[in-house]
Amino acid sequence: MGDPMLAEKVRYHTILRNRLARGGRSAAQVAAHERILTLAAEASDVMDLQRKIEAENLDFAVSRANSVDTWNAKAAAARDTENPQMAAAYERVAETAAAANDFTALSQAIMAAEEQAKQIGTQQSGLRYIFIGILYGALEYLLRAPGNAYEKSKLAEELRDRLRQLSDLGADFDDLCRQPFCRRHAPFTDEQWRRLRETVAAMAADRPDAAAVDTARRAGRELLAAVQSDWDKLAALQREEDERTSRRTSLASRLSDEAGPYEFATLWERKW
Amino acid sequence: MDAQVKGMISGYATAYESYKSLLDAEALAPLSALYEETVALAEKAADYMAFCQAATEKNIFGRWGEELTKAGEAFNKQRKETPRQPTVADVLRQYRLLADDAQNRPHQARTVAAYERFLTLGAQAANPLTMFANLEEVGCVLALSTAGIEDANQLQFDRTDPNETLHRQYYAECLEVGRTSKTNEEVIFRMDAAALAQQERLSRDEFTRIVLLLLFGRLLDFAKLKRQLRAGLPDLRAGLDKSPAPAVDFLAQCATGLLIVRDEIRLLHAYLTGTLGFDCRSLATDFRRQKMLLNQGQPLSTTDRVWESMDPANLAWFAETLYEEALSDLSPVEILHRSTRQPFQPVRLPEDEERDRIGARIAGRAQEFVKDFYWAKD
C-alpha cells in the first residue's frame, strides 16, 4: 500500500469497523465498512478506491446500514421487553430500509414504515390505558365492603363502559391479561391475575348483596342507639378536637443530594 | 428574541452558516433571503406560539426544507464542476458553529467540552481523512452525541428529588448509557430498553400508590363520619322537638357509613400488606410514599425537590387512625368515645386562596429555596 492516503482511509474504516463491532448492534454498518476494506485491499491508490466505492454505491450503503442498524436496535429493545408486535413493526422498518437503493427511496420508505410502527405504538398505549383503568376499577371494587352496594354498582357500571371500549377496539380483557405489553405493567402474580379476572367477570354481572346492605344498615341503627345517651360527652370531645384543628399549608423540600427526610415550613394557617 | 423561538431556529441558523462557506453568492442568495425573513419573523414574534403561527402562515418550515434541498444540490453541482478537496479548516468551521450553539445553551458543559476537544484535536491533522481517523481513534466522534445524553440526564437527575428513587434510577441508567455506549445503535437500544423498563416500573408502582391513596381517603371518610356522628348527636336532640326523621336518617347513614368504611379500611390494609407487600408502618421512614400522601402540588416547573404539602402531622393522624382505631379491637362505641391525639389538619380552601393569595406566597418561597442551585436555572 504505497499511497499514504489509501493507508489513512484503511486506518479510518478499520477503526470505525472495530468500534461498531465492539458495540454489537451495528452488523449492517460493520458489513459496509468490511466491504470498503476489501475493496481497499484491491485498490492501487485512494482515487482507485473512491472509484470502486462509487461503482458499488457504498457511500449510500453506509448511510443505509446506519438506518438498518438503528431500527434493528429498536426492534431488539422491544423484543427484550416482550413486545413482539412492536419488535416486528421495527423489523419491518429495518427491512424496508435495507431494500432501498437511493436516499430518496430510503427516506420515503422509512417514513411510511415508521408511521406504521408509530400507529402500533399508539394503539398499544390506548389499549393499555383502558386495560389499566379496568384493573384499578376491579381493585377498588374488590376492596369495597359488600354492604357498600351503591359504590360497588357505580364501579361496575364504569367497568362495563371500559369493557365496551375494549370491545369496540376489537380487544378482549382476558386476552390482554396474557399480553406482556399489558401484563408487565402490573405487579401481580399468576394467582392474583386469576383473582382479578374473576373479579372483572363478577363485576360485569354485578348484583348488589342485599343481605350485606341490610346487615350494615341494621348495625348502623344499633350503633346510633348505643351512643344516643352520650350526646353531651361526645359533642364535648369533638369540640375539644376541633379546637386543636387548623387548615394549614406547608412547603416541603429536600435540597440535599441524598435521600432522606423532608424539611417542612408552615406557610399559612387558619383556625378550623 | 424569545429563548424558545431562538432554540427553534438555531438549526436553520447553523445550516445557513454552513452553506455560507460552501456556496457562491448566487447559489446562496435564496437561502440568505429566507434566513433573514425567518430571523425578522422571530424577532417580531411575542412568544413561541406567535412565531409558530406566523411561520406556518408564511410556510417558513416547508420553504426551509425546499431551500436546503436546493442548496445541497447546488453544493454537489459546484463540487463536481470545480473539484476541490475540503480542508480541515473547511470541515471544522461547521463543527465550530455547532460548538458555539452548544456554548449558548445552558447546562451543556459536557457537550461544549466534547466539541472543544474535537476542534482542538481535529485542527492538528493535515487533512480531513486523517482528522476523522484520529478523532475516531480517541472516541471524539461518538462523544459528540453521547455528551448531549449525559448533559440532559445529569440535569434531570440533579433536578429530581433524591427521594424519588424510581425517577433518579432511570436518569442514572441513561447517564450510564451515555458514558459507556460504544456506538449510536447501542445508545438507541439501551435508551429504548431503559425507557420501556421505566414505564413498567412506574406503572407497577402506581398500583401501590393508588391503594395507599384509597386507604388515606377511607381514613379521611372514617374521621369525617366519626365527627359528623359526634357533632350531629346534639343536633338530633335539638331536632327531636321539631322534625326528627331527616336527622335520624342522616345520622343512621353516618353510623352505617362508619362501619362500612372501617371494613373497607381493613380490606385495603390487608391488600396493601399481603398482595402489594407494603407495610404502612414503613411510612415513618419511606419519604417517597410520605410525599405521595402529603403532596398538594409542585410550585416550580424545574424541580420536584420543593412541593406544597398538607400538614406533615397528618402522617401521625394516619397511623393513629389506622392502627389505634380502624384496625384495633375497639368497638365502634369505644372509637366514638376515644379522644384523638392528633386530629387531621385540613388543607386550604379555594376561598382561603382568594383571600390570602397563598399560591403566590408558596411559589415565591420555593423559588427562594432553590435560587442558588445550578439546576434550578432555566
XYZ file of C-alpha atoms in Angstrom:
650
model
C 0.000 0.000 0.000
C 2.186 2.800 -1.288
C -0.377 5.598 -1.259
C -0.371 7.210 2.218
C -3.932 8.498 1.695
C -5.095 4.965 0.936
C -3.392 3.803 4.130
C -5.172 6.568 6.007
C -8.512 5.565 4.505
C -7.887 1.968 5.585
C -6.982 3.154 9.076
C -10.207 5.178 9.298
C -12.511 2.356 8.186
C -10.675 -0.178 10.365
C -11.104 1.947 13.484
C -14.766 2.530 12.670
C -15.438 -1.130 11.886
C -13.771 -2.266 15.122
C -15.695 0.211 17.265
C -19.023 -0.708 15.644
C -18.264 -4.408 16.068
C -17.465 -3.891 19.774
C -20.875 -2.239 20.288
C -22.526 -5.415 18.999
C -25.576 -3.725 17.460
C -24.260 -2.410 14.155
C -24.000 -5.517 11.963
C -25.047 -3.783 8.734
C -22.538 -0.950 9.179
C -19.773 -3.395 10.084
C -20.512 -5.239 6.838
C -20.433 -1.993 4.816
C -17.058 -0.981 6.282
C -15.760 -4.528 5.754
C -16.659 -4.222 2.070
C -14.803 -0.925 1.796
C -11.758 -2.520 3.438
C -11.928 -5.439 0.995
C -12.018 -3.004 -1.910
C -9.157 -1.025 -0.369
C -7.025 -4.164 -0.304
C -7.505 -4.449 -4.068
C -7.103 -0.723 -4.825
C -3.914 0.839 -6.248
C -4.452 4.225 -4.606
C -7.121 6.297 -2.884
C -8.635 7.532 -6.170
C -8.950 3.958 -7.356
C -10.685 3.066 -4.088
C -13.022 6.043 -4.457
C -13.988 4.855 -7.943
C -14.693 1.373 -6.602
C -16.754 2.824 -3.737
C -18.790 4.932 -6.159
C -19.265 1.977 -8.504
C -20.828 -0.043 -5.693
C -22.667 2.984 -4.265
C -21.017 2.266 -0.925
C -21.347 5.804 0.458
C -25.095 5.272 0.260
C -24.705 1.734 1.602
C -23.074 3.088 4.769
C -25.983 5.511 5.348
C -28.499 2.774 4.632
C -26.693 0.431 7.022
C -26.856 3.112 9.688
C -30.615 3.216 9.282
C -30.975 -0.575 9.251
C -28.927 -0.869 12.462
C -30.925 1.867 14.167
C -34.260 0.140 13.540
C -32.882 -3.267 14.414
C -31.651 -1.817 17.715
C -35.161 -0.544 18.444
C -36.594 -3.958 17.485
C -34.171 -5.671 19.881
C -35.219 -3.388 22.746
C -38.890 -4.160 22.034
C -38.131 -7.916 21.928
C -36.287 -7.685 25.250
C -39.394 -6.207 26.853
C -41.563 -8.993 25.372
C -43.315 -6.801 22.843
C -43.175 -8.938 19.675
C -45.754 -6.820 17.825
C -43.675 -3.666 18.252
C -40.466 -5.582 17.513
C -41.981 -6.884 14.256
C -43.023 -3.337 13.306
C -39.466 -2.054 13.837
C -38.036 -5.050 11.959
C -40.282 -4.125 9.025
C -38.797 -0.597 9.065
C -35.296 -2.131 9.055
C -36.208 -4.453 6.162
C -37.737 -1.567 4.205
C -34.572 0.465 4.741
C -32.395 -2.474 3.663
C -34.305 -2.728 0.372
C -33.868 0.964 -0.595
C -31.459 1.869 -3.398
C -31.123 5.633 -3.050
C -31.508 8.369 -0.459
C -34.982 9.461 -1.588
C -36.345 5.913 -1.587
C -34.683 5.296 1.775
C -36.217 8.318 3.483
C -39.663 7.748 1.914
C -39.730 4.063 2.835
C -38.583 4.771 6.372
C -41.176 7.495 6.847
C -44.004 5.190 5.749
C -42.815 2.223 7.815
C -42.091 4.433 10.782
C -45.637 5.776 10.622
C -46.972 2.203 10.758
C -44.777 1.425 13.780
C -45.984 4.607 15.457
C -49.601 3.576 14.869
C -48.998 0.224 16.546
C -47.370 2.003 19.500
C -50.324 4.395 19.791
C -52.797 1.527 19.535
C -50.991 -0.414 22.271
C -50.857 2.649 24.546
C -54.589 3.219 24.040
C -55.448 -0.400 24.864
C -53.144 -0.398 27.857
C -54.715 2.796 29.181
C -58.195 1.237 29.161
C -56.830 -2.064 30.481
C -55.081 -0.435 33.457
C -58.248 1.575 34.138
C -60.144 -1.727 34.350
C -57.560 -3.110 36.776
C -57.821 -0.028 39.016
C -61.610 -0.282 38.948
C -61.513 -4.017 39.712
C -59.148 -3.403 42.617
C -61.385 -0.733 44.056
C -64.428 -2.983 43.634
C -62.611 -5.858 45.316
C -61.693 -3.601 48.226
C -65.178 -2.201 48.819
C -67.238 -3.763 51.626
C -70.150 -5.970 50.484
C -72.556 -3.611 52.270
C -71.435 -0.669 50.098
C -73.804 -1.582 47.264
C -74.029 1.981 45.908
C -70.273 2.400 45.304
C -69.924 -1.162 44.028
C -72.695 -0.613 41.461
C -71.119 2.651 40.328
C -67.749 0.920 39.843
C -69.428 -1.960 37.998
C -71.115 0.490 35.630
C -67.777 2.187 34.894
C -66.241 -1.219 34.264
C -68.948 -2.167 31.764
C -68.187 1.094 29.920
C -64.485 0.274 29.755
C -65.115 -3.306 28.639
C -67.313 -1.890 25.860
C -64.473 0.465 24.851
C -62.108 -2.521 24.614
C -64.622 -4.484 22.596
C -65.100 -1.509 20.223
C -61.346 -1.629 19.599
C -61.564 -5.360 18.871
C -59.795 -6.316 22.105
C -60.710 -8.555 24.981
C -59.785 -8.143 28.657
C -58.833 -11.796 29.266
C -56.640 -11.803 26.183
C -54.896 -8.569 27.241
C -54.209 -10.126 30.664
C -51.963 -12.578 28.817
C -50.224 -9.969 26.611
C -46.868 -8.904 28.060
C -47.282 -5.289 26.863
C -50.156 -5.073 29.359
C -49.249 -7.731 31.896
C -45.760 -6.366 32.593
C -47.297 -3.053 33.680
C -48.965 -4.530 36.780
C -47.290 -6.118 39.815
C -49.402 -9.305 40.130
C -48.607 -12.999 40.471
C -50.451 -15.609 38.386
C -52.806 -16.263 41.307
C -53.536 -12.543 41.687
C -54.199 -12.208 37.963
C -56.644 -15.110 38.200
C -58.470 -13.380 41.063
C -58.617 -10.060 39.206
C -60.031 -11.768 36.102
C -62.698 -13.367 38.275
C -63.445 -10.012 39.885
C -63.873 -8.376 36.483
C -66.224 -11.170 35.383
C -68.224 -10.800 38.618
C -68.344 -7.016 38.228
C -69.657 -7.274 34.690
C -72.643 -9.167 36.113
C -72.820 -7.076 39.283
C -75.642 -7.931 41.669
C -75.972 -5.963 44.894
C -75.576 -8.075 48.018
C -78.960 -7.190 49.564
C -78.313 -9.177 52.753
C -74.998 -7.373 53.370
C -76.690 -3.998 52.822
C -79.443 -4.863 55.332
C -76.928 -6.108 57.877
C -74.879 -2.896 57.570
C -77.971 -0.706 57.951
C -79.145 -2.640 60.995
C -75.681 -2.387 62.570
C -75.671 1.373 61.884
C -79.022 1.870 63.620
C -77.807 -0.220 66.569
C -74.657 1.899 66.853
C -76.682 5.096 66.785
C -78.975 3.750 69.502
C -75.966 2.720 71.592
C -74.477 6.235 71.678
C -77.596 8.409 71.818
C -77.412 8.695 75.586
C -73.799 10.017 75.341
C -74.746 13.201 73.431
C -73.029 15.780 75.565
C -69.875 13.810 76.228
C -69.284 13.021 72.524
C -70.053 16.573 71.411
C -67.598 17.943 74.002
C -64.946 15.515 72.775
C -65.499 16.724 69.221
C -65.365 20.411 70.241
C -62.063 19.780 72.018
C -60.636 18.101 68.884
C -61.942 20.913 66.681
C -60.076 23.411 68.837
C -56.867 21.533 68.010
C -57.601 21.628 64.283
C -56.388 24.186 61.723
C -56.269 24.437 57.957
C -52.582 24.524 57.074
C -50.282 24.772 54.093
C -46.620 23.822 54.248
C -43.704 23.831 51.893
C -41.658 20.628 51.864
C -38.126 20.496 50.497
C -35.274 18.081 50.027
C -32.294 20.080 48.825
C -29.578 17.671 49.949
C -28.409 15.272 47.238
C -29.036 12.229 49.428
C -32.434 10.612 50.042
C -33.804 11.476 53.470
C -36.438 13.366 55.439
C -38.082 16.493 54.099
C -37.904 19.832 55.797
C -41.335 21.344 56.294
C -42.100 25.039 56.723
C -45.655 26.065 57.607
C -46.521 28.973 55.334
C -50.146 29.519 56.182
C -52.564 28.542 58.958
C -56.158 29.362 59.828
C -58.284 28.031 62.649
C -60.784 25.349 61.571
C -35.896 37.166 20.721
C -37.864 34.637 22.768
C -35.498 31.883 24.058
C -37.754 29.066 22.823
C -38.000 30.648 19.378
C -34.231 31.119 19.299
C -33.779 27.428 20.099
C -36.226 26.514 17.360
C -34.471 28.451 14.612
C -30.934 27.617 15.758
C -30.857 24.548 13.478
C -31.691 26.710 10.452
C -29.068 29.236 11.512
C -26.427 26.502 11.725
C -27.368 25.099 8.319
C -27.279 28.581 6.803
C -23.886 29.380 8.316
C -22.519 26.076 6.980
C -23.661 26.794 3.436
C -22.287 30.332 3.640
C -18.781 28.912 3.453
C -19.633 26.294 0.830
C -21.735 28.078 -1.808
C -21.058 31.005 -4.100
C -23.093 34.200 -3.665
C -25.614 33.409 -6.388
C -26.413 29.934 -5.098
C -26.583 31.207 -1.536
C -28.940 34.145 -2.267
C -32.338 32.350 -1.822
C -31.160 30.785 1.433
C -29.902 34.180 2.688
C -33.253 35.788 1.919
C -35.153 33.029 3.713
C -32.801 33.212 6.694
C -33.305 36.963 7.021
C -37.088 36.571 6.716
C -37.064 33.894 9.454
C -34.948 35.990 11.825
C -37.168 39.054 11.248
C -40.269 36.985 11.996
C -38.620 35.506 15.109
C -37.676 38.941 16.426
C -41.170 40.293 15.826
C -42.993 37.373 17.476
C -44.101 37.942 21.071
C -43.656 34.286 22.005
C -43.201 30.764 20.703
C -46.857 30.289 19.758
C -46.988 33.603 17.888
C -43.847 32.659 15.958
C -45.197 29.213 15.032
C -48.440 30.733 13.807
C -46.720 33.428 11.712
C -44.171 30.924 10.355
C -46.897 28.462 9.404
C -48.874 31.187 7.607
C -45.801 32.021 5.507
C -44.899 28.322 5.050
C -41.450 29.064 6.507
C -40.776 25.466 7.580
C -41.757 23.985 4.223
C -39.663 26.570 2.394
C -36.616 25.741 4.528
C -36.979 22.100 3.504
C -37.074 23.096 -0.171
C -34.245 25.631 0.020
C -31.937 23.296 1.946
C -32.502 20.575 -0.654
C -31.697 23.080 -3.413
C -28.599 24.259 -1.545
C -27.447 20.638 -1.179
C -27.906 20.093 -4.915
C -26.079 23.336 -5.724
C -23.199 22.292 -3.470
C -22.928 18.880 -5.171
C -23.025 20.530 -8.601
C -20.402 23.066 -7.585
C -18.202 20.304 -6.199
C -18.392 18.324 -9.451
C -17.721 21.386 -11.625
C -14.809 22.716 -9.608
C -13.482 19.759 -7.629
C -11.642 20.945 -4.549
C -10.848 18.761 -1.613
C -12.225 20.388 1.549
C -9.535 21.322 4.033
C -9.506 20.586 7.756
C -10.431 24.234 8.322
C -13.469 23.875 5.995
C -14.736 20.881 7.921
C -14.008 22.313 11.360
C -15.826 25.554 10.523
C -19.122 23.654 10.572
C -18.302 21.989 13.879
C -17.324 25.387 15.327
C -20.866 26.612 14.582
C -22.335 23.665 16.443
C -19.892 24.232 19.325
C -20.914 27.896 19.535
C -24.564 26.888 19.512
C -23.947 24.482 22.433
C -21.996 27.196 24.256
C -25.040 29.474 24.072
C -27.351 26.912 25.644
C -27.409 26.314 29.421
C -26.357 23.057 31.103
C -24.270 21.813 28.154
C -20.886 21.503 29.875
C -20.070 18.009 28.576
C -21.243 18.833 25.048
C -19.172 22.019 24.953
C -16.130 20.104 26.253
C -16.680 17.351 23.655
C -16.787 19.925 20.838
C -13.724 21.765 22.166
C -11.733 18.529 22.312
C -12.972 17.616 18.827
C -11.919 21.019 17.461
C -8.531 21.061 19.221
C -7.524 17.545 18.165
C -9.082 17.982 14.740
C -7.040 21.117 13.996
C -3.811 19.171 14.485
C -4.456 16.913 11.462
C -3.084 17.530 7.977
C -6.229 16.562 6.112
C -9.884 15.675 6.870
C -9.350 11.943 6.404
C -6.536 11.842 8.953
C -8.566 14.142 11.151
C -11.597 11.822 11.257
C -9.390 8.755 11.707
C -7.611 10.422 14.659
C -10.887 11.632 16.166
C -12.466 8.188 15.756
C -9.441 6.582 17.380
C -9.883 8.596 20.592
C -13.715 8.407 20.663
C -14.290 12.079 19.851
C -16.922 11.478 17.161
C -19.181 9.322 19.327
C -18.673 11.725 22.252
C -20.434 14.487 20.294
C -23.731 12.588 20.621
C -23.227 10.844 23.969
C -22.170 14.066 25.713
C -25.628 15.513 24.970
C -27.280 12.471 26.559
C -25.088 12.854 29.637
C -25.779 16.596 29.920
C -29.543 16.172 29.636
C -29.751 13.287 32.095
C -27.339 14.756 34.632
C -29.517 17.872 34.718
C -32.696 15.829 35.135
C -31.031 13.677 37.799
C -29.952 16.747 39.775
C -33.335 18.428 39.433
C -35.137 15.339 40.699
C -35.989 14.894 44.375
C -33.445 12.350 45.774
C -36.348 10.516 47.440
C -37.915 9.909 44.009
C -35.737 6.851 43.621
C -37.520 5.367 40.592
C -37.030 8.549 38.550
C -33.463 9.021 39.713
C -32.680 5.396 38.908
C -33.896 5.963 35.343
C -31.795 9.114 34.842
C -28.784 7.322 36.326
C -29.301 4.476 33.828
C -29.474 6.944 30.937
C -26.310 8.653 32.174
C -24.603 5.265 32.212
C -25.778 4.640 28.634
C -24.165 7.924 27.586
C -20.964 7.137 29.475
C -20.415 3.567 28.349
C -22.008 3.011 24.929
C -19.651 2.300 22.076
C -21.993 3.076 19.201
C -25.106 5.110 18.439
C -27.059 1.874 17.944
C -26.040 0.724 21.406
C -27.273 4.081 22.693
C -30.619 3.627 20.911
C -31.047 0.042 22.132
C -30.177 0.831 25.740
C -32.157 4.083 25.888
C -35.253 2.383 24.415
C -34.890 -0.567 26.797
C -34.415 1.805 29.753
C -37.476 3.878 28.777
C -39.655 0.778 28.396
C -38.427 -0.661 31.701
C -39.096 2.676 33.382
C -42.656 2.775 32.028
C -43.257 -0.667 33.515
C -41.653 0.211 36.871
C -43.744 3.362 37.222
C -46.922 1.590 36.187
C -46.366 -1.262 38.701
C -45.531 1.226 41.436
C -48.706 3.160 40.658
C -50.830 0.262 41.962
C -49.334 0.650 45.435
C -49.791 4.420 45.242
C -53.435 4.076 44.239
C -54.291 1.597 47.009
C -52.392 3.715 49.544
C -54.328 6.804 48.449
C -57.604 4.850 48.618
C -56.679 3.886 52.176
C -55.861 7.512 53.017
C -59.208 8.584 51.540
C -61.115 5.954 53.527
C -59.384 7.042 56.734
C -60.487 10.595 55.973
C -64.056 9.341 55.420
C -63.785 7.445 58.694
C -62.702 10.583 60.588
C -65.356 12.674 58.877
C -68.166 10.232 59.710
C -66.949 9.986 63.284
C -67.038 13.781 63.534
C -70.467 14.021 61.918
C -71.873 11.494 64.358
C -70.388 13.192 67.421
C -71.276 16.725 66.335
C -74.656 15.693 64.963
C -75.965 13.989 68.057
C -76.772 17.285 69.835
C -78.428 18.440 66.591
C -80.511 15.314 66.773
C -81.550 16.145 70.350
C -82.394 19.704 69.334
C -84.297 18.453 66.311
C -86.326 15.858 68.191
C -88.839 18.526 69.125
C -89.227 19.595 65.502
C -88.725 17.135 62.614
C -86.619 14.236 63.784
C -86.889 11.929 60.809
C -84.299 13.516 58.433
C -81.723 13.986 61.204
C -82.204 10.449 62.439
C -81.875 9.133 58.884
C -78.757 11.171 58.293
C -77.060 10.036 61.480
C -78.080 6.424 60.907
C -76.431 6.706 57.491
C -73.298 8.132 59.122
C -73.212 5.258 61.603
C -73.683 2.701 58.812
C -71.048 4.511 56.774
C -68.589 4.419 59.664
C -68.956 0.643 59.956
C -68.725 0.068 56.199
C -65.693 2.329 55.853
C -63.977 0.523 58.724
C -64.481 -2.784 56.875
C -63.044 -1.224 53.728
C -60.004 0.099 55.616
C -59.345 -3.455 56.801
C -59.669 -4.782 53.243
C -57.372 -2.100 51.807
C -54.783 -2.571 54.544
C -54.774 -6.338 54.079
C -54.341 -5.927 50.321
C -51.521 -3.416 50.703
C -49.688 -5.660 53.129
C -50.474 -9.093 51.694
C -50.621 -8.571 47.917
C -48.564 -5.443 47.321
C -46.089 -6.103 50.139
C -46.315 -2.600 51.576
C -46.237 -2.156 55.354
C -47.854 1.140 56.367
C -45.570 1.316 59.413
C -42.688 1.879 56.975
C -44.240 5.259 56.139
C -42.280 6.744 59.038
C -39.062 6.329 57.036
C -40.365 5.890 53.473
C -40.141 9.507 52.373
C -41.232 8.836 48.790
C -44.533 7.365 49.997
C -44.899 10.151 52.565
C -44.782 12.571 49.675
C -47.459 10.581 47.811
C -49.815 11.160 50.734
C -48.979 14.757 51.581
C -48.241 16.294 48.185
C -50.594 19.087 47.129
C -48.701 20.287 44.057
C -45.384 21.413 42.654
C -44.886 25.189 42.652
C -41.782 25.147 40.382
C -41.703 23.680 36.903
C -37.962 22.970 37.022
C -37.850 20.685 40.052
C -39.898 18.405 42.302
C -37.485 18.836 45.222
C -39.795 21.522 46.626
C -43.521 20.824 46.910
C -46.623 22.085 48.596
C -47.590 19.835 51.469
C -50.514 19.353 53.761
C -49.557 19.450 57.439
C -46.944 16.680 57.962
C -48.599 15.964 61.341
C -51.262 14.208 59.239
C -48.837 11.275 58.969
C -49.216 10.784 62.731
C -53.001 11.138 62.311
C -52.863 8.471 59.548
C -51.002 5.976 61.772
C -53.135 6.687 64.823
C -56.466 6.391 62.996
C -55.347 3.263 61.164
C -53.774 1.280 63.983
C -55.429 2.637 67.112
C -58.942 2.921 65.750
C -59.880 1.290 62.426
C -57.722 -1.850 62.747
C -57.889 -2.029 66.548
C -60.076 -4.263 68.708
C -62.043 -1.240 69.915
C -65.801 -1.442 69.383
C -67.421 1.349 67.292
C -68.851 2.833 70.507
C -65.367 2.860 72.080
C -63.969 4.518 68.942
C -66.571 7.289 69.165
C -65.600 7.840 72.807
C -61.882 7.858 72.049
C -60.093 11.224 72.062
C -57.805 11.540 69.018
C -54.274 12.615 69.954
C -53.565 14.058 66.547
C -56.638 15.332 64.696
C -56.464 15.637 60.908
C -55.316 19.112 59.815
C -57.174 20.000 56.614
C -55.732 21.807 53.595
C -56.626 25.308 52.480
C -59.891 26.044 50.713
C -60.397 27.964 47.452
C -61.746 30.942 49.424
C -58.561 30.944 51.566
C -56.532 31.165 48.373
C -58.642 34.035 47.075
C -58.289 35.967 50.317
C -54.651 35.292 51.168
C -53.049 34.527 47.768
C -51.268 31.572 49.325
C -50.234 30.085 45.982
C -48.140 33.156 45.109
C -46.503 33.072 48.533
C -45.628 29.391 48.127
C -44.138 29.921 44.651
C -42.055 32.843 45.951
C -40.687 30.884 48.895
C -40.000 27.825 46.746
C -38.007 29.951 44.311
C -36.019 31.384 47.210
C -35.180 27.875 48.447
C -33.607 26.789 45.162
C -32.215 30.036 43.751
C -28.556 29.136 44.373
C -28.654 25.708 42.735
C -27.377 25.438 39.169
C -30.156 23.006 38.243
C -32.870 25.496 39.183
C -31.894 27.844 36.382
C -33.656 27.517 33.029
